[in-house]
Amino acid sequence: MWKSRKILYKILIDNNLLLPNKQACLEQLTKLGINYIAHHHDPVPTMDDVVKIQVTNGTAYVKNLLYVDKKQNYYLILANHTTHVGKLFWKTLGLSSGNMRISKEEQVIEALKSSKGNVNPFSIANDSNNRVKNIIIDEELTKFQKLALHPIENTTTIEISLDDLQNKFLKALNRQYTITQLTDASAEQQLQQLKQQQNDQQNLQTLAITVKKSDFSEWYQQVIRKAEMIEYYDVSGCYILRPWSYFIWEQIQRYFDDLIRTEDVENTYFPMFLSAQQLNKEKEHVEGFKAEVAWVTKYGESDLNEHLAIRPTSETIMYPAFAKWVQSHRDLPLKVNQWTNIVRWEFKYPTPFIRTREFLWQEGHTAHFTKEEAVKQVYTILNFYEQVYGELLAVPVIKGIKTESEKFAGGDFTTTVETIIPQNGRGLQGATSHHLGQNFSKMFEIKFEDDKRQKAFAWQTSWGLTTRSIGAMIMFHGDDKGLVLPPRVAKYQIVIIPIINKDLDEKQLNEKCEEIKQILIKQRLRVHFDNRDNYSPGWKFNKWEQKGVPIRLEIGPGEFKNNEVRVVQRFDNKKYQIKIEDLNQLNQILDNIHNAMFEKAQIELKQRIKQADNWKDFMNQLNQRNTILTKWCQRDECEQQVKTKSGIESKEKDSEINGQVQLTGSAKTLCMPLKQDEIKEGEGCFHCGQQAKKYVLWGRSY
Ligand code: 87F
């Protein structure tokens, strides 16, 4: 085999089949009778860049992954860009996923002689040593008419058919390929179902979370399922919110609705579909987000004449109506809010609550007479967001302003509440409140006659808070035993568990528990009496601990006799007795728990913010999973340099999880905190040394 390869290689050389560059590649395709459409562009190093290239409808963007095993055998995978490349398919090819790694750039260059380390199927022609053992083609790709691929260099994209790639190109090279399903979906689901069944059977043994919080991402996955917050779903990036988590969202809704009512904001509902024409009305702001918009293209078996986008946000849905409603300055301020779902078809790895393709949010939109009013509105809402996080979820946030490059492109400035996840030091944007200036009102003609009968454009704001907030809360407060719920959002704040004993009449005990429950309900507490007789008290303790209920009341023979209850606090495991007549203390106790949780979280957040005056300290802190507050010149160029450099120097090697390429390790700006010390003349930027203007917080982020 090896020999015949060598001979083949000689034939390749003799026939000029090695493909050193794109020109050679395209010539070769023509020679082989392969038709293609070519698009020339700047280099597109990442999939995010690739999908911005406009290709013909029915053409798949292909992600090319070169894997290498321990014996330096290579495997080229061609996958549809939306495919989650799983692990199980390796087994069906008789290979072990455990041995497979994504190849490094040097390896790509070495194996495929691809000039820029760019992976593509054409460079197989350069694999003269036959290092690539198999070419694995995603079954999904067979559903497309054409594939978008780079001919050796990533400054050109060509569209060719899979058939031509297989039967002309790979055939000419005498190369094997395998078409297979790459996602684990069905196999994984079956496995999961099986596991769940086993779980149900061995309920007690498998109840506990099997890892510590320090194994953070596995811990998170287990907590959200075992606490019955999330159920997995068939569509990637979409999850079921179970009542235990949806209740939290309802609490957030109630609380925030009460707050915005004080600002005379009215709730409304706008449709979820919009036409392409509508979406493109405000080009500038949509441009960067286009790739994430999901479309409805069919009804039944027929194609829709006009494709409909599913709302990724509602500016272009609402503002044409605003233009109709605003005629005179007396129609202002106009303030609306809606609670809806949103769809953004993201390709970064999804995490329940934190990054999902469909999520729930509120979006508020206001129009004002003066700029000052609008600015004031922006900050009032920002304070409300801080309150939602602090008062309800016991999560501390940092209020700040986004830098020019991180702000919402459609607006004048973006304010934000940011938090930092203590376990990994990643920044997490909690909510945003934008000052839109007159950008949208000019575009959508939201204008009115002012008090001097002059035409003027409205000043606008928009602001949003999503179900991501629930994810932040789980991450902050959960512990090795599971979820820990802040009392104000817990569906049950208190659970009553009877401890049956042979010395005690069961009926009497249950009546006592019921009586206590009624006392607590009168105090407007949310309380549950767990009177199931098919589970032991120990099992119930574990279950409710895992679900994070703030307080458990135990009533056994001792408590019954002494007319008291045993209180066990979930947050700090404190245990003490309370007389039944003192049960009215519980409201205060729950408040104290909230405050203690918030204080602890504040300390943890602060520990994740370090200062740095130079690059070395900056990178050092970053690699210790911290965010870094630095003096900064506020120049875009400097910001981009920090991002790039920190990515390259990044030490964190968690770049591959579940076979998916993860976020790079680069740091970006989270915000310029509102609260900041003054910077004096002559004080320099930590990175470039030029006059510093602001303190800015940098970090890796979600
Ligand atoms: C995704 C696709 C299309 C974010 C998008 O922050 C458009 C967009 O406009 C888009 N992702 N955005 C920015 C949203 C701005 C703004 N909208 C109202 C908010 C809060 C609520």
XYZ file of C-alpha atoms and ligand atoms in Angstrom:
723
model
C 0.000 0.000 0.000
C 2.730 2.370 1.044
C 4.640 1.621 -2.111
C 1.715 2.140 -4.386
C 1.103 5.481 -2.635
C 4.641 6.457 -3.397
C 4.154 5.639 -7.012
C 0.930 7.578 -6.997
C 2.729 10.532 -5.500
C 5.238 10.429 -8.313
C 2.387 10.421 -10.790
C 0.957 13.414 -8.985
C 4.183 15.310 -9.247
C 4.675 14.333 -12.846
C 1.201 15.446 -13.645
C 1.537 18.594 -11.594
C -1.171 17.590 -9.183
C 0.385 19.144 -6.086
C -1.518 22.288 -5.283
C 0.722 24.971 -3.832
C -1.749 27.864 -4.039
C -5.242 28.845 -5.040
C -4.357 29.521 -8.628
C -3.032 25.990 -9.029
C -6.058 24.666 -7.224
C -8.583 26.452 -9.417
C -6.723 25.416 -12.555
C -6.782 21.828 -11.369
C -10.534 21.976 -10.773
C -11.080 23.265 -14.282
C -8.887 20.507 -15.652
C -10.986 17.948 -13.829
C -14.123 19.418 -15.352
C -15.401 20.797 -12.063
C -17.607 23.858 -12.268
C -17.409 26.356 -9.475
C -18.490 29.850 -8.499
C -15.714 31.862 -6.839
C -15.926 34.719 -4.324
C -12.771 36.664 -3.526
C -12.422 38.386 -0.157
C -10.162 39.249 2.764
C -8.830 36.283 4.753
C -11.558 34.604 6.814
C -9.748 32.801 9.628
C -12.780 31.834 11.709
C -16.169 30.303 10.990
C -17.744 33.543 12.218
C -15.991 35.309 9.345
C -16.780 32.605 6.815
C -20.526 32.760 7.325
C -20.513 36.452 6.511
C -19.583 35.645 2.895
C -22.688 35.798 0.740
C -23.168 32.494 -1.040
C -25.953 31.111 -3.207
C -29.079 29.811 -1.495
C -28.710 26.097 -0.945
C -24.955 26.259 -0.409
C -23.544 24.973 2.870
C -20.713 26.689 4.701
C -18.324 23.896 5.464
C -16.255 23.721 8.601
C -13.070 21.765 7.972
C -11.507 20.089 10.972
C -8.246 18.222 10.890
C -7.917 15.720 13.722
C -4.760 13.864 14.617
C -4.359 10.755 16.748
C -1.462 9.686 18.938
C 0.233 7.948 16.013
C 0.171 11.102 13.916
C -2.547 9.759 11.643
C -4.767 12.524 10.357
C -8.506 12.617 9.738
C -10.147 15.403 7.817
C -13.721 16.205 8.739
C -15.963 18.236 6.473
C -19.008 19.293 8.422
C -21.888 21.614 7.830
C -21.105 24.717 9.887
C -24.156 24.218 12.091
C -23.315 20.620 12.904
C -22.205 19.878 16.427
C -19.412 17.469 15.861
C -19.863 14.870 18.554
C -17.713 11.977 19.624
C -19.701 8.861 18.961
C -19.098 8.707 15.207
C -15.436 7.824 15.789
C -16.528 4.518 17.190
C -18.565 3.701 14.113
C -15.361 4.212 12.103
C -13.514 1.807 14.374
C -11.556 4.614 16.015
C -11.347 5.933 19.536
C -12.441 9.510 20.201
C -10.154 9.598 23.226
C -7.119 9.498 20.950
C -8.266 12.349 18.741
C -7.125 15.930 19.025
C -7.682 18.918 16.796
C -4.385 19.382 14.981
C -2.275 22.430 15.669
C -1.463 24.956 12.996
C 2.079 23.584 12.507
C 0.617 20.137 11.986
C -1.802 21.451 9.394
C 1.047 23.080 7.532
C 3.196 20.007 7.814
C 0.579 17.496 6.737
C -1.322 19.468 4.141
C 1.338 21.959 3.105
C -1.412 24.470 3.304
C 0.391 27.764 3.136
C -1.530 29.552 5.882
C -2.406 26.593 8.027
C -5.854 26.703 6.578
C -7.667 23.374 6.399
C -9.581 22.455 3.245
C -10.184 19.290 1.243
C -8.181 20.454 -1.766
C -4.965 20.451 0.212
C -5.350 16.668 0.419
C -3.540 16.791 -2.906
C -0.492 17.916 -0.946
C -0.631 15.043 1.506
C 2.107 13.222 -0.326
C 2.937 10.991 2.632
C -0.600 9.739 2.926
C -0.906 10.972 6.481
C -4.629 11.666 6.137
C -6.204 8.275 6.694
C -9.782 9.156 6.059
C -11.954 12.020 4.934
C -15.130 12.085 6.941
C -18.044 13.890 5.361
C -21.014 15.072 7.382
C -24.210 13.418 6.183
C -25.891 16.811 6.510
C -23.863 18.091 3.566
C -25.649 15.709 1.218
C -28.750 17.858 1.692
C -27.148 20.892 0.037
C -26.667 21.640 -3.622
C -23.240 23.162 -3.197
C -20.488 23.452 -0.610
C -18.601 26.643 0.181
C -14.902 25.793 0.455
C -11.557 27.549 0.224
C -9.312 26.565 -2.666
C -6.126 26.180 -0.556
C -6.168 29.824 0.573
C -8.870 31.446 2.636
C -9.005 34.602 0.551
C -11.310 32.869 -1.910
C -14.438 30.832 -1.367
C -15.746 28.570 -4.093
C -19.055 26.828 -4.374
C -18.807 23.306 -5.763
C -21.091 20.318 -5.563
C -20.400 17.475 -3.152
C -20.730 15.152 -6.102
C -17.855 16.880 -7.932
C -15.745 16.852 -4.788
C -16.290 13.117 -4.330
C -16.437 11.796 -7.841
C -14.057 14.098 -9.606
C -11.613 15.616 -7.157
C -11.148 12.923 -4.530
C -11.446 10.231 -7.144
C -8.592 11.744 -9.165
C -6.513 11.530 -5.990
C -7.713 8.011 -5.350
C -8.841 9.020 -1.847
C -11.277 7.256 0.422
C -14.038 9.077 2.212
C -16.855 8.170 4.563
C -20.212 9.890 4.758
C -21.621 9.692 8.243
C -23.729 11.416 10.859
C -21.452 13.510 13.053
C -23.764 14.712 15.787
C -24.297 12.488 18.752
C -27.922 13.502 18.912
C -29.861 10.292 18.604
C -27.285 8.027 20.187
C -26.700 10.494 23.003
C -30.395 10.900 23.613
C -30.861 7.171 23.858
C -27.980 7.025 26.260
C -29.458 9.851 28.282
C -32.857 8.231 28.396
C -31.295 5.026 29.559
C -29.341 6.877 32.194
C -32.452 8.643 33.369
C -34.296 5.376 33.708
C -31.458 3.981 35.743
C -31.485 7.148 37.785
C -35.144 6.762 38.515
C -34.640 3.219 39.644
C -31.685 3.894 41.861
C -33.087 7.225 42.863
C -31.333 7.399 46.188
C -27.851 6.389 45.105
C -27.673 8.653 42.090
C -29.457 11.588 43.630
C -26.314 13.368 44.616
C -24.338 15.540 42.268
C -21.291 13.494 41.404
C -18.760 16.300 41.055
C -17.676 19.284 43.124
C -18.369 22.850 42.103
C -14.704 23.210 41.194
C -15.407 20.938 38.208
C -17.532 23.836 37.102
C -19.072 23.051 33.767
C -19.944 19.464 34.646
C -21.283 20.701 37.984
C -23.494 23.266 36.258
C -24.922 20.687 33.853
C -25.786 18.389 36.750
C -27.240 21.078 39.002
C -29.665 22.449 36.444
C -30.997 18.992 35.666
C -31.018 17.502 39.135
C -32.623 20.591 40.615
C -35.288 20.219 37.923
C -34.612 23.619 36.387
C -33.866 22.413 32.839
C -34.793 19.510 30.633
C -32.861 18.913 27.445
C -34.533 19.273 24.093
C -34.065 17.990 20.553
C -33.123 21.311 18.963
C -29.568 22.317 19.704
C -29.296 25.448 21.826
C -32.915 25.227 23.019
C -33.921 23.991 26.460
C -37.064 23.344 28.436
C -37.522 25.659 31.424
C -39.215 23.562 34.067
C -41.540 25.128 36.671
C -38.729 25.357 39.220
C -36.805 27.792 37.017
C -39.772 29.391 35.282
C -41.039 30.521 38.667
C -37.833 32.526 39.069
C -38.508 34.208 35.761
C -42.023 35.020 36.927
C -40.609 36.589 40.089
C -38.255 38.684 37.980
C -41.190 39.730 35.822
C -43.302 40.759 38.797
C -40.505 42.685 40.405
C -39.365 44.465 37.263
C -42.920 45.234 36.158
C -43.520 46.944 39.499
C -40.374 48.999 39.032
C -41.090 50.165 35.494
C -44.667 50.962 36.392
C -43.283 53.714 38.615
C -41.787 55.135 35.409
C -45.132 54.883 33.567
C -43.844 52.226 31.204
C -46.710 50.257 29.640
C -46.600 46.609 28.643
C -47.486 45.721 25.054
C -47.025 42.975 22.529
C -45.680 43.276 18.983
C -45.607 40.453 16.405
C -42.639 38.124 16.246
C -42.251 38.069 12.446
C -40.674 40.682 10.256
C -39.955 40.901 6.548
C -36.468 41.179 5.071
C -37.299 44.697 4.007
C -38.251 45.673 7.544
C -35.167 44.024 9.002
C -32.865 45.856 6.625
C -34.415 49.248 7.142
C -31.744 50.159 9.642
C -28.779 48.540 7.869
C -25.982 49.685 10.110
C -27.202 48.059 13.278
C -28.332 44.818 11.688
C -25.191 44.208 9.628
C -23.113 42.663 12.397
C -25.970 40.432 13.553
C -27.312 39.207 10.208
C -25.848 35.739 10.439
C -27.856 35.071 13.599
C -31.286 35.818 12.204
C -33.550 32.774 11.833
C -36.079 32.679 8.992
C -39.379 31.043 8.239
C -39.282 30.073 4.578
C -42.116 27.580 4.156
C -45.683 26.873 5.121
C -46.710 23.261 4.752
C -45.052 22.050 1.569
C -45.031 25.442 -0.160
C -42.417 28.148 -0.154
C -43.386 31.451 1.385
C -43.284 34.224 -1.185
C -41.826 36.564 1.316
C -39.539 34.946 3.871
C -40.157 36.031 7.442
C -37.493 36.672 10.040
C -38.134 35.692 13.651
C -37.484 38.639 15.931
C -33.915 38.831 17.223
C -34.862 42.176 18.856
C -37.748 44.507 18.017
C -36.414 47.935 17.034
C -37.440 47.573 13.396
C -40.754 46.009 14.386
C -41.760 48.704 16.838
C -40.421 51.940 15.460
C -42.637 52.218 12.366
C -45.584 52.166 14.803
C -43.857 54.722 17.029
C -43.713 57.036 14.000
C -47.499 56.817 13.702
C -48.125 57.393 17.384
C -45.827 60.356 17.869
C -47.174 63.502 16.228
C -46.766 66.222 18.799
C -44.565 66.680 21.844
C -47.677 65.953 23.879
C -47.460 62.341 22.693
C -44.158 62.066 24.528
C -42.712 60.386 26.424
C -43.756 57.123 24.829
C -42.687 54.191 26.988
C -43.404 50.551 26.196
C -42.102 47.220 27.298
C -42.740 43.667 26.199
C -41.986 40.253 27.678
C -41.270 37.861 24.827
C -39.118 35.126 23.475
C -36.225 35.990 21.153
C -34.408 33.860 18.620
C -30.763 34.356 17.706
C -29.121 31.494 15.848
C -25.739 31.587 17.523
C -22.921 29.183 16.808
C -20.914 29.544 19.949
C -21.278 26.571 22.242
C -24.652 26.840 24.007
C -25.042 26.850 27.794
C -28.515 26.641 29.341
C -29.727 30.088 30.494
C -26.387 31.700 29.598
C -26.308 31.323 25.841
C -29.309 29.776 24.117
C -30.769 30.157 20.640
C -34.183 30.974 22.001
C -34.437 32.907 25.224
C -36.933 34.973 27.178
C -36.468 38.637 27.883
C -38.095 41.965 28.369
C -37.303 44.717 25.951
C -38.177 48.285 26.799
C -38.298 51.084 24.249
C -38.887 54.722 25.012
C -39.063 57.963 23.034
C -38.561 61.370 24.653
C -38.818 65.062 23.983
C -35.326 65.911 25.171
C -31.966 64.248 25.222
C -31.666 64.813 28.976
C -34.889 62.912 29.630
C -33.684 59.997 27.542
C -30.314 59.882 29.275
C -32.044 59.948 32.633
C -34.278 57.083 31.546
C -31.242 55.029 30.542
C -29.737 55.293 34.020
C -33.005 54.793 35.883
C -33.442 51.481 34.085
C -29.823 50.558 34.716
C -30.487 51.041 38.432
C -33.557 48.823 38.153
C -31.394 46.110 36.641
C -28.942 46.445 39.485
C -31.889 46.013 41.851
C -33.177 42.901 40.076
C -29.758 41.337 40.439
C -29.050 42.539 43.967
C -32.444 42.569 45.674
C -33.932 39.531 44.004
C -31.126 37.240 42.852
C -28.533 38.309 45.453
C -26.032 38.747 42.639
C -23.752 41.794 42.754
C -23.150 43.682 39.514
C -20.892 46.437 38.287
C -22.653 49.276 36.523
C -20.705 50.691 33.633
C -20.537 51.993 30.099
C -19.489 49.849 27.164
C -16.553 51.001 25.075
C -17.263 52.292 21.557
C -16.373 48.940 20.021
C -18.529 46.935 22.435
C -21.583 49.195 22.462
C -24.774 48.521 20.507
C -23.865 49.862 17.067
C -27.282 51.428 16.538
C -27.061 53.687 19.570
C -25.066 56.563 21.013
C -23.925 54.812 24.168
C -24.602 51.549 25.963
C -24.754 51.115 29.714
C -24.481 47.685 31.235
C -24.572 45.703 34.429
C -21.713 43.237 34.408
C -20.963 40.478 36.810
C -18.070 38.063 37.179
C -18.538 34.355 37.755
C -16.267 33.591 40.728
C -15.455 30.008 39.697
C -13.826 30.880 36.392
C -13.465 34.638 36.498
C -15.460 35.080 33.325
C -17.320 38.329 32.821
C -21.034 38.037 32.180
C -23.168 40.845 30.810
C -26.288 40.947 32.954
C -28.456 43.451 31.097
C -28.051 46.557 28.961
C -29.676 49.942 28.693
C -28.958 51.949 25.550
C -29.144 55.623 24.749
C -30.134 55.529 21.080
C -29.847 59.257 20.494
C -31.808 60.235 17.389
C -30.334 57.524 15.157
C -33.465 55.423 14.939
C -35.929 58.300 15.108
C -34.305 59.829 12.017
C -34.350 56.510 10.183
C -37.956 55.745 11.111
C -39.164 59.346 11.103
C -40.285 59.397 14.701
C -40.751 63.141 14.721
C -43.081 65.664 16.220
C -43.807 69.350 16.518
C -42.078 70.782 19.542
C -43.434 73.570 21.707
C -42.246 76.172 19.151
C -43.975 74.349 16.279
C -40.596 73.186 14.967
C -40.122 69.633 13.643
C -37.901 67.601 15.947
C -36.812 63.989 16.180
C -37.444 61.986 19.326
C -34.645 60.882 21.657
C -34.829 57.173 22.314
C -33.720 54.473 24.702
C -33.943 50.698 24.632
C -33.104 48.135 27.303
C -33.213 44.415 27.879
C -32.871 41.765 30.580
C -32.949 38.042 29.783
C -33.259 34.589 31.350
C -29.464 34.639 31.423
C -29.889 36.285 34.830
C -31.092 32.936 36.198
C -27.871 31.299 35.009
C -25.782 33.905 36.819
C -27.750 33.274 40.022
C -27.226 29.500 39.806
C -23.507 29.912 39.183
C -23.003 32.340 42.037
C -24.894 30.576 44.782
C -24.904 26.860 44.031
C -22.594 24.622 46.057
C -21.332 21.035 46.059
C -24.753 19.808 47.134
C -26.626 21.605 44.357
C -28.704 24.702 43.917
C -28.967 27.377 46.596
C -31.916 29.666 45.958
C -32.091 33.234 47.210
C -35.343 33.339 49.232
C -37.093 35.991 47.136
C -37.108 33.874 43.984
C -37.560 30.424 45.509
C -40.818 28.732 44.512
C -40.823 27.175 47.964
C -39.043 29.246 50.571
C -39.720 26.686 53.246
C -40.320 22.972 53.095
C -41.774 21.091 56.044
C -40.598 17.529 56.535
C -42.181 15.290 59.175
C -39.935 12.738 60.839
C -42.084 9.798 61.578
C -41.207 7.692 64.567
C -42.804 4.747 66.283
C -43.396 6.878 69.400
C -45.475 9.332 67.442
C -48.901 9.066 65.903
C -48.515 9.750 62.190
C -51.888 11.396 61.859
C -51.205 13.788 64.722
C -47.801 14.664 63.285
C -49.263 15.401 59.873
C -51.911 17.598 61.435
C -49.229 19.532 63.296
C -47.299 20.037 60.064
C -50.440 21.195 58.277
C -51.131 23.647 61.101
C -47.615 25.069 60.805
C -48.018 25.346 57.055
C -51.185 27.397 57.518
C -49.454 29.733 59.978
C -46.693 30.340 57.447
C -49.060 30.850 54.515
C -50.769 33.573 56.550
C -47.411 35.316 56.719
C -47.364 35.192 52.913
C -44.523 32.718 52.866
C -44.255 30.156 50.081
C -44.279 26.844 51.875
C -44.553 23.185 50.951
C -45.416 20.290 53.206
C -43.717 17.148 51.876
C -45.995 14.463 53.234
C -45.062 11.729 50.752
C -44.947 8.435 52.580
C -42.930 6.549 49.975
C -39.709 8.471 50.654
C -37.586 8.587 53.791
C -36.874 11.884 55.574
C -33.197 11.533 54.566
C -34.137 11.234 50.924
C -36.339 14.301 51.221
C -33.577 16.312 52.909
C -31.280 15.559 49.979
C -33.886 16.284 47.367
C -34.854 19.703 48.705
C -31.249 20.615 49.375
C -30.433 19.850 45.781
C -33.337 21.994 44.664
C -32.012 24.794 46.830
C -34.971 25.479 49.139
C -33.737 28.140 51.611
C -35.208 26.668 54.786
C -36.256 23.210 55.847
C -38.372 22.702 58.927
C -38.044 19.285 60.528
C -40.649 18.069 62.961
C -39.915 14.883 64.861
C -40.967 13.517 68.236
C -38.797 16.013 70.174
C -40.130 19.011 68.294
C -43.685 17.722 68.531
C -43.459 17.330 72.296
C -41.827 20.736 72.858
C -44.080 22.603 70.446
C -41.186 23.702 68.288
C -39.584 23.097 64.888
C -36.021 22.457 63.824
C -34.812 25.011 61.283
C -32.079 24.090 58.800
C -30.761 26.863 56.539
C -29.668 25.696 53.096
C -27.194 28.514 52.494
C -24.932 27.941 55.512
C -26.338 24.704 56.948
C -27.095 26.474 60.252
C -29.462 24.451 62.452
C -31.535 25.647 65.398
C -34.919 25.257 67.101
C -37.785 27.783 67.018
C -40.921 27.724 69.154
C -44.125 27.532 67.144
C -45.286 30.828 68.593
C -42.096 32.430 67.244
C -42.645 31.293 63.672
C -43.291 34.896 62.701
C -39.525 35.361 62.806
C -39.188 33.403 59.601
C -39.765 36.366 57.314
C -36.893 38.156 58.992
C -34.739 35.030 58.862
C -35.302 34.752 55.112
C -34.304 38.394 54.681
C -31.167 37.751 56.699
C -30.349 34.801 54.496
C -30.757 36.962 51.416
C -28.446 39.591 52.847
C -25.825 37.076 53.880
C -25.893 35.485 50.426
C -25.499 38.863 48.780
C -22.598 39.847 51.025
C -20.780 36.604 50.385
C -21.297 37.051 46.647
C -20.002 40.622 46.830
C -16.804 39.443 48.463
C -16.351 36.738 45.841
C -16.901 39.229 43.053
C -14.389 41.685 44.498
C -11.780 38.951 44.757
C -12.027 38.489 41.018
C -11.154 42.109 40.218
C -7.438 42.911 40.211
C -5.558 45.985 39.118
C -2.608 46.036 36.739
C -0.265 48.760 35.505
C 1.618 46.795 32.918
C 1.217 43.987 30.424
C 2.984 41.334 32.458
C 0.788 41.809 35.507
C -2.256 42.032 33.295
C -1.635 38.660 31.628
C -0.640 37.149 34.913
C -3.944 38.157 36.512
C -5.904 37.087 33.464
C -4.365 33.637 33.560
C -5.301 33.339 37.203
C -8.917 33.685 36.154
C -9.334 37.285 37.172
C -10.753 40.353 35.540
C -8.472 43.350 35.496
C -9.176 46.991 36.106
C -6.655 49.180 34.281
C -6.063 52.738 33.293
C -6.775 53.027 29.608
C -6.311 55.534 26.787
C -9.819 54.771 25.445
C -8.477 54.230 21.941
C -10.089 51.573 19.773
C -6.784 50.511 18.269
C -5.286 49.871 21.696
C -8.359 47.865 22.724
C -8.107 45.630 19.655
C -4.407 45.066 20.247
C -5.019 43.966 23.825
C -7.699 41.572 22.603
C -5.462 39.994 19.977
C -2.317 39.860 22.071
C -4.016 38.427 25.128
C -5.580 35.740 22.943
C -2.233 34.706 21.544
C -0.478 34.713 24.887
C -3.320 33.063 26.639
C -2.287 30.146 28.721
C -5.661 28.641 29.311
C -5.806 25.399 27.375
C -9.504 24.704 27.648
C -9.973 25.458 23.998
C -11.721 22.239 23.191
C -14.776 21.005 25.010
C -16.875 18.142 23.704
C -14.948 18.374 20.470
C -16.204 21.916 19.913
C -13.765 24.734 19.519
C -14.519 27.112 22.367
C -14.118 30.826 22.947
C -10.604 31.986 22.513
C -8.785 32.937 25.646
C -8.598 36.596 24.713
C -9.646 39.351 27.065
C -12.090 42.014 26.016
C -13.377 45.100 27.732
C -16.375 44.390 29.962
C -17.143 48.009 30.798
C -15.877 51.306 32.070
C -17.344 51.249 35.579
C -19.520 54.250 36.453
C -17.861 54.469 39.831
C -14.265 55.332 39.178
C -11.334 57.299 40.482
C -10.167 60.339 38.626
C -7.195 59.948 36.316
C -4.633 62.715 36.392
C -2.685 64.364 33.586
C 0.425 62.326 32.845
C -0.955 58.964 34.004
C -0.508 56.445 31.215
C -2.527 53.609 29.670
C -1.401 50.245 31.053
C -0.897 48.899 27.549
C 0.273 51.628 25.194
C 1.460 54.248 27.657
C -0.500 57.106 26.083
C -2.464 59.468 28.338
C -5.032 57.392 30.214
C -8.633 58.629 30.122
C -10.688 56.027 31.990
C -10.463 52.960 34.119
C -11.729 49.974 32.174
C -12.453 46.425 33.277
C -11.068 43.630 31.086
C -11.802 39.945 31.213
C -12.565 36.749 29.431
C -16.268 36.658 29.017
C -19.245 34.452 28.335
C -29.144 39.712 16.584
C -29.717 39.720 15.339
C -30.254 40.898 14.803
C -28.472 42.025 19.244
C -29.089 40.892 17.316
O -29.791 45.273 23.686
C -30.205 42.067 15.516
C -29.618 42.086 16.774
O -29.969 44.352 17.182
C -29.531 43.282 17.575
N -28.512 40.895 18.547
N -28.973 43.201 18.780
C -28.879 44.370 19.641
C -30.077 44.541 20.502
C -30.177 45.918 21.031
C -31.232 46.185 22.083
N -32.572 45.884 21.685
C -33.597 46.106 22.658
C -30.918 45.599 23.402
C -31.963 45.596 24.441
C -33.345 45.452 23.969
